[in-house]
PDB file of N, CA and C in Angstrom:
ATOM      1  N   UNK A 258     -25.759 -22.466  61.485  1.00 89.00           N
ATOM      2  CA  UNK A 258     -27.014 -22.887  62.098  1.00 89.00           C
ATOM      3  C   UNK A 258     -28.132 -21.928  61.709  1.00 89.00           C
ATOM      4  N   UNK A 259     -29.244 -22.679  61.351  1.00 94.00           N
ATOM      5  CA  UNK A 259     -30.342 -21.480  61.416  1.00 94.00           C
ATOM      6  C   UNK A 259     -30.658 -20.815  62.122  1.00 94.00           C
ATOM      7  N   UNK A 260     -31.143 -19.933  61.957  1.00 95.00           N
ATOM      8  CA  UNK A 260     -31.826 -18.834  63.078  1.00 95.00           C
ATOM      9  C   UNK A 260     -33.484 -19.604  63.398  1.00 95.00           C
ATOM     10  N   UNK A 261     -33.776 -19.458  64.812  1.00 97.00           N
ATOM     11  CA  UNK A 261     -34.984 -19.516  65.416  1.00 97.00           C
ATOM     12  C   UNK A 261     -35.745 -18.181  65.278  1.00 97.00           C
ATOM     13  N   UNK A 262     -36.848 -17.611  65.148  1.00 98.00           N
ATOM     14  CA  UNK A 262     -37.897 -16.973  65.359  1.00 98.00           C
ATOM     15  C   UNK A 262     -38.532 -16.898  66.697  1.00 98.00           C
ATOM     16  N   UNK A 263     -38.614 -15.974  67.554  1.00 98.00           N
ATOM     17  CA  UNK A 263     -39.605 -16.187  68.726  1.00 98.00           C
ATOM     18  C   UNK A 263     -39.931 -15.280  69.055  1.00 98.00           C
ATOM     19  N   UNK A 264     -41.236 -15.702  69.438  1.00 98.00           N
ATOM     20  CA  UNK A 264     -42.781 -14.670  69.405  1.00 98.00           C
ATOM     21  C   UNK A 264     -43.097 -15.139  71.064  1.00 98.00           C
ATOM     22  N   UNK A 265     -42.722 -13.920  71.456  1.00 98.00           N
ATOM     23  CA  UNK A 265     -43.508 -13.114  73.064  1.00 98.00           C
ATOM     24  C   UNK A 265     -44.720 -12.873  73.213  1.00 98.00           C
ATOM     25  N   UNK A 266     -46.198 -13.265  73.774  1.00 98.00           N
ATOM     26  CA  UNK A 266     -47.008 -13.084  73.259  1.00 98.00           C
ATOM     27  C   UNK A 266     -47.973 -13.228  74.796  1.00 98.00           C
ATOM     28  N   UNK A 267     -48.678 -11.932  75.462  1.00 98.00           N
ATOM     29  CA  UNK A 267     -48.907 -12.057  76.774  1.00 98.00           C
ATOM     30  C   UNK A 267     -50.506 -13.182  76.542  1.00 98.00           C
ATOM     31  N   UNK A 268     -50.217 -14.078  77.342  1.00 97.00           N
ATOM     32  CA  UNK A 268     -51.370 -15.180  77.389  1.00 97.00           C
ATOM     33  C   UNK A 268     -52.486 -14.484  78.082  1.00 97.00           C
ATOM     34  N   UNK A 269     -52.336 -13.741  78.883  1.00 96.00           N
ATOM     35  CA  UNK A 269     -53.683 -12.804  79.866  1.00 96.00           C
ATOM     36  C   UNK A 269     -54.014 -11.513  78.679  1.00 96.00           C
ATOM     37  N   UNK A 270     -53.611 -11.367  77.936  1.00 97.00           N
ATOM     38  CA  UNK A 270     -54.448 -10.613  76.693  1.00 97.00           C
ATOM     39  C   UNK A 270     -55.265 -11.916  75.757  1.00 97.00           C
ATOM     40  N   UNK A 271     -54.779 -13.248  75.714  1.00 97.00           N
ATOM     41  CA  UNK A 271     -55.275 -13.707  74.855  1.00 97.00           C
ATOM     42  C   UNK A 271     -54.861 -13.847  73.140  1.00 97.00           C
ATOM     43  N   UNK A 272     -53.796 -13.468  73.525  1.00 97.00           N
ATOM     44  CA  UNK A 272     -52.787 -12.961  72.444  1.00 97.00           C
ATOM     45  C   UNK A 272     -52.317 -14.618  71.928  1.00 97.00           C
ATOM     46  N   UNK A 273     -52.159 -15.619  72.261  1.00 97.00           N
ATOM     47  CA  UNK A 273     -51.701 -17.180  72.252  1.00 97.00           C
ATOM     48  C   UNK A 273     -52.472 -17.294  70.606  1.00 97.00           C
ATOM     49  N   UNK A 274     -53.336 -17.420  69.804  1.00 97.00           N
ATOM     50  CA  UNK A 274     -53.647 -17.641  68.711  1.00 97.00           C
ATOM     51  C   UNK A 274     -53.184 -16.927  67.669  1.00 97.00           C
ATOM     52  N   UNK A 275     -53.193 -15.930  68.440  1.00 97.00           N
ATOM     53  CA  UNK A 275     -52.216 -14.669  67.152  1.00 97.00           C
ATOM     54  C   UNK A 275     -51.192 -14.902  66.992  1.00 97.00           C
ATOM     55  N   UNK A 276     -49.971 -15.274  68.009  1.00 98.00           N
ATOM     56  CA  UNK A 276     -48.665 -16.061  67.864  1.00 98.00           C
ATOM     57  C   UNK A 276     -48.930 -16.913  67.235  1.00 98.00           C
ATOM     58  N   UNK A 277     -49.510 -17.854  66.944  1.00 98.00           N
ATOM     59  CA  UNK A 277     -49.698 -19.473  66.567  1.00 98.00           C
ATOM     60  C   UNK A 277     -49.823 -19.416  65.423  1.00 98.00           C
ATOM     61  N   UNK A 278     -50.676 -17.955  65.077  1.00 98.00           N
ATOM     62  CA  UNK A 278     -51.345 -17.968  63.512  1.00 98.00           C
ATOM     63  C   UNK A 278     -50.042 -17.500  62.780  1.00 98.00           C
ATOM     64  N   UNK A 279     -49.149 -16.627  63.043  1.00 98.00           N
ATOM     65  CA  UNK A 279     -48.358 -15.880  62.852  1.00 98.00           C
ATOM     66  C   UNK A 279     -47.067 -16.877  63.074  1.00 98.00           C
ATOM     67  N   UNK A 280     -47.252 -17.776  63.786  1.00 98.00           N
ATOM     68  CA  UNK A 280     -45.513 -18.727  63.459  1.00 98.00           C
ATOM     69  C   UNK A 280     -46.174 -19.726  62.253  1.00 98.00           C
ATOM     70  N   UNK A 281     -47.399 -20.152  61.708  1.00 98.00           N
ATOM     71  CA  UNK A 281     -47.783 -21.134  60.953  1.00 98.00           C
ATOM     72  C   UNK A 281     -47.852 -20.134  59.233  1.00 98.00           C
ATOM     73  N   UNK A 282     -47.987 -18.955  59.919  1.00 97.00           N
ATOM     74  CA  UNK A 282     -47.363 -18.095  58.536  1.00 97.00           C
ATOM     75  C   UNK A 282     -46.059 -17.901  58.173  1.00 97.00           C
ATOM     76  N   UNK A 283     -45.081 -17.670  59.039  1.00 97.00           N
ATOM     77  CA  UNK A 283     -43.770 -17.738  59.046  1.00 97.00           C
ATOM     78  C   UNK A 283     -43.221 -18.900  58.554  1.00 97.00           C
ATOM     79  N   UNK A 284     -43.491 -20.286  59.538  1.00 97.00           N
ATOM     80  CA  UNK A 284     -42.853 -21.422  59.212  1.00 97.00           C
ATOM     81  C   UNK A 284     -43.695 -22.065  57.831  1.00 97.00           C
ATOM     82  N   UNK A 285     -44.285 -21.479  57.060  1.00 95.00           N
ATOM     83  CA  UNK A 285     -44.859 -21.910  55.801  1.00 95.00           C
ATOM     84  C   UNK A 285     -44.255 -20.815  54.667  1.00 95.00           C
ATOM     85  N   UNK A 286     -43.929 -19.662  55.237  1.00 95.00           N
ATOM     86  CA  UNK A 286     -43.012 -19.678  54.245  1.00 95.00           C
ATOM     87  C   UNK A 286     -41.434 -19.774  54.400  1.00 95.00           C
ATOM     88  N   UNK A 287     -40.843 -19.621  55.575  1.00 96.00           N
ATOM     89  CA  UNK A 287     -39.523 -20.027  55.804  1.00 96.00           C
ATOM     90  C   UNK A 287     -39.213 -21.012  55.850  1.00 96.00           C
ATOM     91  N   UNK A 288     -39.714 -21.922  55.790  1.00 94.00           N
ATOM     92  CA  UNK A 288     -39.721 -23.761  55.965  1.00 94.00           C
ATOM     93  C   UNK A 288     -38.144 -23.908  56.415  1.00 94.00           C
ATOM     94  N   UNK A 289     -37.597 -23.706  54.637  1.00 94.00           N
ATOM     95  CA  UNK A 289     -35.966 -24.111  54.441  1.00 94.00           C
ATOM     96  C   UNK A 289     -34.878 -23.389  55.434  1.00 94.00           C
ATOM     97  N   UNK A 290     -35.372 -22.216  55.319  1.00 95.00           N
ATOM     98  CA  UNK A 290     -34.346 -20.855  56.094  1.00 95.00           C
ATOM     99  C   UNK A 290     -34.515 -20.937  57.996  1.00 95.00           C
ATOM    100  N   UNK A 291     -35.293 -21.186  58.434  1.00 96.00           N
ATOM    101  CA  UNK A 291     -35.538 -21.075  60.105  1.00 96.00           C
ATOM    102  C   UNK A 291     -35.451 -22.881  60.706  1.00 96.00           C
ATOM    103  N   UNK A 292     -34.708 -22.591  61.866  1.00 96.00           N
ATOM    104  CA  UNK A 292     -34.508 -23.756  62.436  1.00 96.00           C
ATOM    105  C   UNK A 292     -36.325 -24.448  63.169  1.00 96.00           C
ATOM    106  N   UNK A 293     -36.809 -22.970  63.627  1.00 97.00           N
ATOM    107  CA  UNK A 293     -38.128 -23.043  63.755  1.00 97.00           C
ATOM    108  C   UNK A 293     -38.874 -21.932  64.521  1.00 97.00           C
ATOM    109  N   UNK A 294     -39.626 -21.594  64.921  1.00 97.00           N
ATOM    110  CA  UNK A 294     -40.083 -20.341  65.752  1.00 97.00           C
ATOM    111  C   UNK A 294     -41.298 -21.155  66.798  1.00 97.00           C
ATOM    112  N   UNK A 295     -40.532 -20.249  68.300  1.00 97.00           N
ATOM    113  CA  UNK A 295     -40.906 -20.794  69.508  1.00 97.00           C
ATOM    114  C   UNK A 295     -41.791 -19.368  69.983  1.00 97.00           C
ATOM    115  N   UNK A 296     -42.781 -20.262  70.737  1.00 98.00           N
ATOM    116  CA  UNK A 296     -43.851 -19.470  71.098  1.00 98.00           C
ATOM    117  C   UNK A 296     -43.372 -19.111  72.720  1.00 98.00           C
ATOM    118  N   UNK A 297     -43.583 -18.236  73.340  1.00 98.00           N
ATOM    119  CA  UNK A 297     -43.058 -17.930  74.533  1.00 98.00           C
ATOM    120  C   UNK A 297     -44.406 -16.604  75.464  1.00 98.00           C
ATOM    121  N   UNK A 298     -44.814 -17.531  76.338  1.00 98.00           N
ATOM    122  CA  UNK A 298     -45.779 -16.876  77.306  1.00 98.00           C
ATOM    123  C   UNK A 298     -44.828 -16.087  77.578  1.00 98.00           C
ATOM    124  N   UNK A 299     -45.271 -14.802  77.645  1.00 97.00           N
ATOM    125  CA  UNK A 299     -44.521 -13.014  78.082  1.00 97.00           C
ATOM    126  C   UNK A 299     -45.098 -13.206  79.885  1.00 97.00           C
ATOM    127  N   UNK A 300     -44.300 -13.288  80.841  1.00 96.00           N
ATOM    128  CA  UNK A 300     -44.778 -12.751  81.982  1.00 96.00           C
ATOM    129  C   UNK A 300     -44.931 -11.064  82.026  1.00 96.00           C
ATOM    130  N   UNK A 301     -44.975 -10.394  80.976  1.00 95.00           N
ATOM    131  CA  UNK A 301     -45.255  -8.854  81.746  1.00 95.00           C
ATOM    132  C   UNK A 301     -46.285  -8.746  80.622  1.00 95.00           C
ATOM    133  N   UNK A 302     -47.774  -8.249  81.441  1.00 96.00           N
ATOM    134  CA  UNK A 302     -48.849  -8.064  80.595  1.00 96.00           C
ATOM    135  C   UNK A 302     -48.913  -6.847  79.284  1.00 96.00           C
ATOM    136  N   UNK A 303     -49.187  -7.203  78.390  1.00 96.00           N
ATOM    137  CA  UNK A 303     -49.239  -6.631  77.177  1.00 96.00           C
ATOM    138  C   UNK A 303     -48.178  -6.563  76.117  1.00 96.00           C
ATOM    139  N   UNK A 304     -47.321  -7.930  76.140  1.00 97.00           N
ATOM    140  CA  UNK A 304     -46.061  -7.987  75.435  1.00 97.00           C
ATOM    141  C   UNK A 304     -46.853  -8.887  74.265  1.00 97.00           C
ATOM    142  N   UNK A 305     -46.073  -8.134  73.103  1.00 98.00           N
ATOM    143  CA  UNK A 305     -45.845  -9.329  71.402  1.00 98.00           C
ATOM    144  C   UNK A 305     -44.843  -8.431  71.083  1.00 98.00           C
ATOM    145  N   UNK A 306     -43.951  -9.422  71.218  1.00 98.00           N
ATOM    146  CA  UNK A 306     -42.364  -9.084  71.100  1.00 98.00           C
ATOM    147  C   UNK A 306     -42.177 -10.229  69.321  1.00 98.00           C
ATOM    148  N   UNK A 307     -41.776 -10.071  68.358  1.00 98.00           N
ATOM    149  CA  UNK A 307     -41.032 -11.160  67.544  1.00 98.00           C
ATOM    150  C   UNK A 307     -39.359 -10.423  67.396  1.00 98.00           C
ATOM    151  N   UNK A 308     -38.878 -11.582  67.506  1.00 97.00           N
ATOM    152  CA  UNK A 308     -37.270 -11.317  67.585  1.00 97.00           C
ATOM    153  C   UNK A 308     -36.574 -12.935  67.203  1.00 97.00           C
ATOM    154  N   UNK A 309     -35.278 -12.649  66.865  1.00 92.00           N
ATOM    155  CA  UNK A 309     -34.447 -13.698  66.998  1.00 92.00           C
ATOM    156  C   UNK A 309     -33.562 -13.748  68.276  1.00 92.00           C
ATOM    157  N   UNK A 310     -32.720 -14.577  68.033  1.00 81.00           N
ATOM    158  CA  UNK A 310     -31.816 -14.662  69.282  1.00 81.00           C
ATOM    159  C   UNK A 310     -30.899 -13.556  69.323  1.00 81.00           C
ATOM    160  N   UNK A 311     -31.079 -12.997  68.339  1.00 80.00           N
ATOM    161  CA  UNK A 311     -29.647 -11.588  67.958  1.00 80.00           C
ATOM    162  C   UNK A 311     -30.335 -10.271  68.713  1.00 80.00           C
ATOM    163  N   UNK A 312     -32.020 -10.445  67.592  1.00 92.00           N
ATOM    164  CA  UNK A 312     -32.340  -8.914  67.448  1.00 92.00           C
ATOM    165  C   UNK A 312     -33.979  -8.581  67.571  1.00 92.00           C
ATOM    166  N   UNK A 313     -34.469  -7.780  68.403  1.00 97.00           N
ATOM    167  CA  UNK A 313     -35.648  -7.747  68.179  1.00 97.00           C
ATOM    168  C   UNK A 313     -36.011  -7.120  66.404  1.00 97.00           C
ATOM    169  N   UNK A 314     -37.649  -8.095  66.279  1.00 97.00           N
ATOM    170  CA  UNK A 314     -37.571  -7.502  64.695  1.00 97.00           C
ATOM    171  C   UNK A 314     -38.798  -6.755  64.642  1.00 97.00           C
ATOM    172  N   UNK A 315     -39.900  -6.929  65.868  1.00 98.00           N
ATOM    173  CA  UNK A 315     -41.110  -5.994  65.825  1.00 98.00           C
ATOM    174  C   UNK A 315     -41.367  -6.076  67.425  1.00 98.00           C
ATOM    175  N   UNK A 316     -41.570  -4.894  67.774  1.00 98.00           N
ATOM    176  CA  UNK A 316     -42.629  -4.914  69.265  1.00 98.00           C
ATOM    177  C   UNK A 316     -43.958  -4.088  68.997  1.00 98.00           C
ATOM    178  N   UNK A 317     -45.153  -4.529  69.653  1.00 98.00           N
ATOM    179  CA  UNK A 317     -46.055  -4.233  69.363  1.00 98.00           C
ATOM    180  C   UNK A 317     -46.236  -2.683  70.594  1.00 98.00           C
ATOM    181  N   UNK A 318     -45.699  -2.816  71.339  1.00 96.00           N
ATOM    182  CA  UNK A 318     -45.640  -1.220  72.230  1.00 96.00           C
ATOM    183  C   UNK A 318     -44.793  -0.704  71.746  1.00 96.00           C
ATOM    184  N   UNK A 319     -43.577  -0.556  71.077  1.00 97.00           N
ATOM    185  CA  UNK A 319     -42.889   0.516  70.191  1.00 97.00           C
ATOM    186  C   UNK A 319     -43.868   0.824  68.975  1.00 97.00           C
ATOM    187  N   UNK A 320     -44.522  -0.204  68.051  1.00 97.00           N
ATOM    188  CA  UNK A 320     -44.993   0.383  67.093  1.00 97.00           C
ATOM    189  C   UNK A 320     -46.153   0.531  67.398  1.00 97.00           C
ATOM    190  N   UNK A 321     -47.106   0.538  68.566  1.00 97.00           N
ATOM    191  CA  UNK A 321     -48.118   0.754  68.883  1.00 97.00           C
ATOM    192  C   UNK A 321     -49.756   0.341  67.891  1.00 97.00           C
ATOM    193  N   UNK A 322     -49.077  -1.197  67.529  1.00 98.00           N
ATOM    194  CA  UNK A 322     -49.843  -2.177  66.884  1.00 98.00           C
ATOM    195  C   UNK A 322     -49.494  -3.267  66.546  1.00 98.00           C
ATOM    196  N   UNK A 323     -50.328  -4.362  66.438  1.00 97.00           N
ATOM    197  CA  UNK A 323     -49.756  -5.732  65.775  1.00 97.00           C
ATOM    198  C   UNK A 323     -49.159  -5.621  64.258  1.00 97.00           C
ATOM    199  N   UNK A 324     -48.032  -6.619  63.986  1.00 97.00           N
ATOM    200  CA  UNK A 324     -47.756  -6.261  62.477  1.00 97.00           C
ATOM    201  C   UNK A 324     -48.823  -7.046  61.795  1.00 97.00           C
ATOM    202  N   UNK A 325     -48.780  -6.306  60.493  1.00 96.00           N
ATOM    203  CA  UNK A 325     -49.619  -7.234  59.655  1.00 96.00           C
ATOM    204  C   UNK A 325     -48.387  -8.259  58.516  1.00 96.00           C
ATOM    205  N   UNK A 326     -49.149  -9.606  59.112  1.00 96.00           N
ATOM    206  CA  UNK A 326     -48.341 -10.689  58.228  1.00 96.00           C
ATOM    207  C   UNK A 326     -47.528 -10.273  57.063  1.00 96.00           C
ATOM    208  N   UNK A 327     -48.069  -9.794  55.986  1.00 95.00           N
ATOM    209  CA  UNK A 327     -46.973  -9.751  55.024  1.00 95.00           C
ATOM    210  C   UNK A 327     -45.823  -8.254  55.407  1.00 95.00           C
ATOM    211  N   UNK A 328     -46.112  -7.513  55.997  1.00 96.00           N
ATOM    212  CA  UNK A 328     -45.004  -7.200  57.196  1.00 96.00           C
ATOM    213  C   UNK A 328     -44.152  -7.866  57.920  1.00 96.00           C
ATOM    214  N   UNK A 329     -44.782  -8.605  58.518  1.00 97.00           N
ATOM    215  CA  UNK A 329     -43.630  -9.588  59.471  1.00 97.00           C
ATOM    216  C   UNK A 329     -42.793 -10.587  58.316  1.00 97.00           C
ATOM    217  N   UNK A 330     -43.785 -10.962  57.264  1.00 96.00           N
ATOM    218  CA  UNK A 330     -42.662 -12.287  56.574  1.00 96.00           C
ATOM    219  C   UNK A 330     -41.546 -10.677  55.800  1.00 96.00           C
ATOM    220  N   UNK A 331     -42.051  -9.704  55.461  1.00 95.00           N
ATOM    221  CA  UNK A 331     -40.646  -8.889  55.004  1.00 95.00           C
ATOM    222  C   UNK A 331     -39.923  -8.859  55.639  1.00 95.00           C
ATOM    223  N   UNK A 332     -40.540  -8.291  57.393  1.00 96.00           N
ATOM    224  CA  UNK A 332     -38.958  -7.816  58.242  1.00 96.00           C
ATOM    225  C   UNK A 332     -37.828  -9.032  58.423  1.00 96.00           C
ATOM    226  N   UNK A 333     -39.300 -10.224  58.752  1.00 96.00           N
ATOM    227  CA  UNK A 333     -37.958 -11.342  59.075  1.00 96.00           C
ATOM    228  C   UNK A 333     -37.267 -11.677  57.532  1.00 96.00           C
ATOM    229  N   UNK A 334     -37.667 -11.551  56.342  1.00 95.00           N
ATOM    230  CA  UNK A 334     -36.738 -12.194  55.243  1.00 95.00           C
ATOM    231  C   UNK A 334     -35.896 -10.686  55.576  1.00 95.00           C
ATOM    232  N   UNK A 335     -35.973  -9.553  55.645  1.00 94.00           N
ATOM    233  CA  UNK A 335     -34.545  -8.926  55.962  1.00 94.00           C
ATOM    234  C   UNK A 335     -33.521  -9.111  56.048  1.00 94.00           C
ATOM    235  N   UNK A 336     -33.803 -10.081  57.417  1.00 93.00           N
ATOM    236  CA  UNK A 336     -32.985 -10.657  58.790  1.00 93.00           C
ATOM    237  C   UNK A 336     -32.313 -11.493  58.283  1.00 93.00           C
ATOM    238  N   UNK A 337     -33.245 -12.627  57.716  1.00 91.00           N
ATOM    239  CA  UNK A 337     -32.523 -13.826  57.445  1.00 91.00           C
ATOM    240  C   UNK A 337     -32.406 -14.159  56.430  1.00 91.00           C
ATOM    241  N   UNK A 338     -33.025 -13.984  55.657  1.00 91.00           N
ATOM    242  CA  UNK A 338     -32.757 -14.561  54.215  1.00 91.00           C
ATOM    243  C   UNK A 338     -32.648 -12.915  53.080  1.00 91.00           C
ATOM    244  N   UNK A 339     -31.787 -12.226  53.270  1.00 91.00           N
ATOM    245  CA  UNK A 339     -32.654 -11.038  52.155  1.00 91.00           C
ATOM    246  C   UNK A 339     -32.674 -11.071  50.871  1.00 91.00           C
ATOM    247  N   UNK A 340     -31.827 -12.197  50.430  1.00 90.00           N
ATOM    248  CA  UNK A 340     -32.589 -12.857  48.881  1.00 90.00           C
ATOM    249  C   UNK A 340     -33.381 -13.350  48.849  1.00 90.00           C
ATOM    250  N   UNK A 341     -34.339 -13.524  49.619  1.00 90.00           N
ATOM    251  CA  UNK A 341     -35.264 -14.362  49.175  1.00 90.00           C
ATOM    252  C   UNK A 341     -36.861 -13.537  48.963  1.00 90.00           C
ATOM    253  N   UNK A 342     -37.297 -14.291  47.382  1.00 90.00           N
ATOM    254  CA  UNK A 342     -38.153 -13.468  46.944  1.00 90.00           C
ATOM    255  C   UNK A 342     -39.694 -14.169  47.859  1.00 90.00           C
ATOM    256  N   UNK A 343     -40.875 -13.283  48.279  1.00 89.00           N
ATOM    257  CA  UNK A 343     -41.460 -13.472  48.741  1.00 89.00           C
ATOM    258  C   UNK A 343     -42.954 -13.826  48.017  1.00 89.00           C
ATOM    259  N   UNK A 344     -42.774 -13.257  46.815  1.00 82.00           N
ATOM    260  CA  UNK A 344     -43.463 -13.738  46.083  1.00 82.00           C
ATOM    261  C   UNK A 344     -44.849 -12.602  45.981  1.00 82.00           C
ATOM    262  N   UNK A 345     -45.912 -13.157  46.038  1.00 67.00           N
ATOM    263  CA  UNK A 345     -47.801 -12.152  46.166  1.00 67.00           C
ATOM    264  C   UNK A 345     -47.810 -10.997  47.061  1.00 67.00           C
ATOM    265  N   UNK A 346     -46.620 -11.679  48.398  1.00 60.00           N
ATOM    266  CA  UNK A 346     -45.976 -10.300  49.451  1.00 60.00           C
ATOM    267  C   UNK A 346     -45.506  -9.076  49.055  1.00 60.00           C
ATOM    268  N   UNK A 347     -44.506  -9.131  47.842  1.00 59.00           N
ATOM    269  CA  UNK A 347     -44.107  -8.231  47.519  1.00 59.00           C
ATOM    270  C   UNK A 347     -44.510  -7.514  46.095  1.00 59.00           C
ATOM    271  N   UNK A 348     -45.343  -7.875  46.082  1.00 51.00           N
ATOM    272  CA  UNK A 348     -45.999  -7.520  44.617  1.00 51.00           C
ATOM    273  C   UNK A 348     -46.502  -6.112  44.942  1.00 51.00           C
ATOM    274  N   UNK A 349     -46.601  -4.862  43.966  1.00 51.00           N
ATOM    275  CA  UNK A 349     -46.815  -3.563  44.421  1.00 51.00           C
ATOM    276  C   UNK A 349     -48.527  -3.753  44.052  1.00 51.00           C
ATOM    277  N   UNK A 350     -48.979  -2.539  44.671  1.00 45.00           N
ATOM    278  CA  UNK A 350     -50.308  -2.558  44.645  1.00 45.00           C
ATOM    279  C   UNK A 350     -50.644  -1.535  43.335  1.00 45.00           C
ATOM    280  N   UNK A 351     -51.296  -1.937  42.655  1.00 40.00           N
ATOM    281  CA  UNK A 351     -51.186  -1.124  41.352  1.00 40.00           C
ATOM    282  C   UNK A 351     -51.847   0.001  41.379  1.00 40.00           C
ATOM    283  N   UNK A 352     -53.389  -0.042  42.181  1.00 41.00           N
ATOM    284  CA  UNK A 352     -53.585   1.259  42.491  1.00 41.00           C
ATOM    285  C   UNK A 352     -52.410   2.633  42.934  1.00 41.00           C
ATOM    286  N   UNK A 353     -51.952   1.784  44.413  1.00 48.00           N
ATOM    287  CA  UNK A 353     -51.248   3.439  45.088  1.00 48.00           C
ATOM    288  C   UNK A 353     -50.120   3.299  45.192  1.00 48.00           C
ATOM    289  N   UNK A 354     -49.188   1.841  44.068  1.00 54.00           N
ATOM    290  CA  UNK A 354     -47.817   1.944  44.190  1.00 54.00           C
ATOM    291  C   UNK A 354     -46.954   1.276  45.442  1.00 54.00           C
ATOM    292  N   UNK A 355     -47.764   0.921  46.867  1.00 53.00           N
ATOM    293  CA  UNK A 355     -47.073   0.654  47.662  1.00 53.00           C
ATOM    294  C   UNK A 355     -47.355  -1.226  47.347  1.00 53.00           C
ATOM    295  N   UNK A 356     -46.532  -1.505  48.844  1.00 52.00           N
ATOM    296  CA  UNK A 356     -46.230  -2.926  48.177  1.00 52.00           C
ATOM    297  C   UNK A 356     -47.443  -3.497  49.330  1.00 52.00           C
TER     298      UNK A 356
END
């Protein structure tokens, strides 16, 4: 079975579009690989949790920031797919070498 995606995301921050934007990035590039990713009002204020059903894969109070997208599509291809090439994501930056 595929794995689901789900994004914790406190609605009293206003945080609800950033999830939305961030599962329509995910599920555009995971299409084939994720069963789908569910959006989930956080009852405790200041949660963006993304995790699967196994494992958390980012919290935004441990890393003490939102991820940035081509971050999140790496951690989750980690998870779930780690052959799979990501494509413009992983391309290094030619200036300073990082990706």
């Amino acid at each position: 079975m595929k794995p689901t995606i789900e994004i914790e995301y406190c609605p009293k921050c206003g945080w609800m579009l950033r999830a939305a934007y961030m599962a329509q990035e995910v599920l555009s590039t995971f299409s084939e690989e994720l069963h789908g990713v569910l959006l989930i009002p956080s009852e405790v204020a200041g949660r963006f949790t993304v995790r699967t059903s196994e494992q958390e894969i980012f919290n935004r109070k441990r890393e003490g920031r939102f991820p940035e997208i081509k971050e999140l599509k790496q951690l989750i291809r980690d998870r779930v797919c780690p052959d799979k090439d990501l494509g413009h994501s992983e391309r290094k930056n030619e200036r300073d070498g990082s990706l």
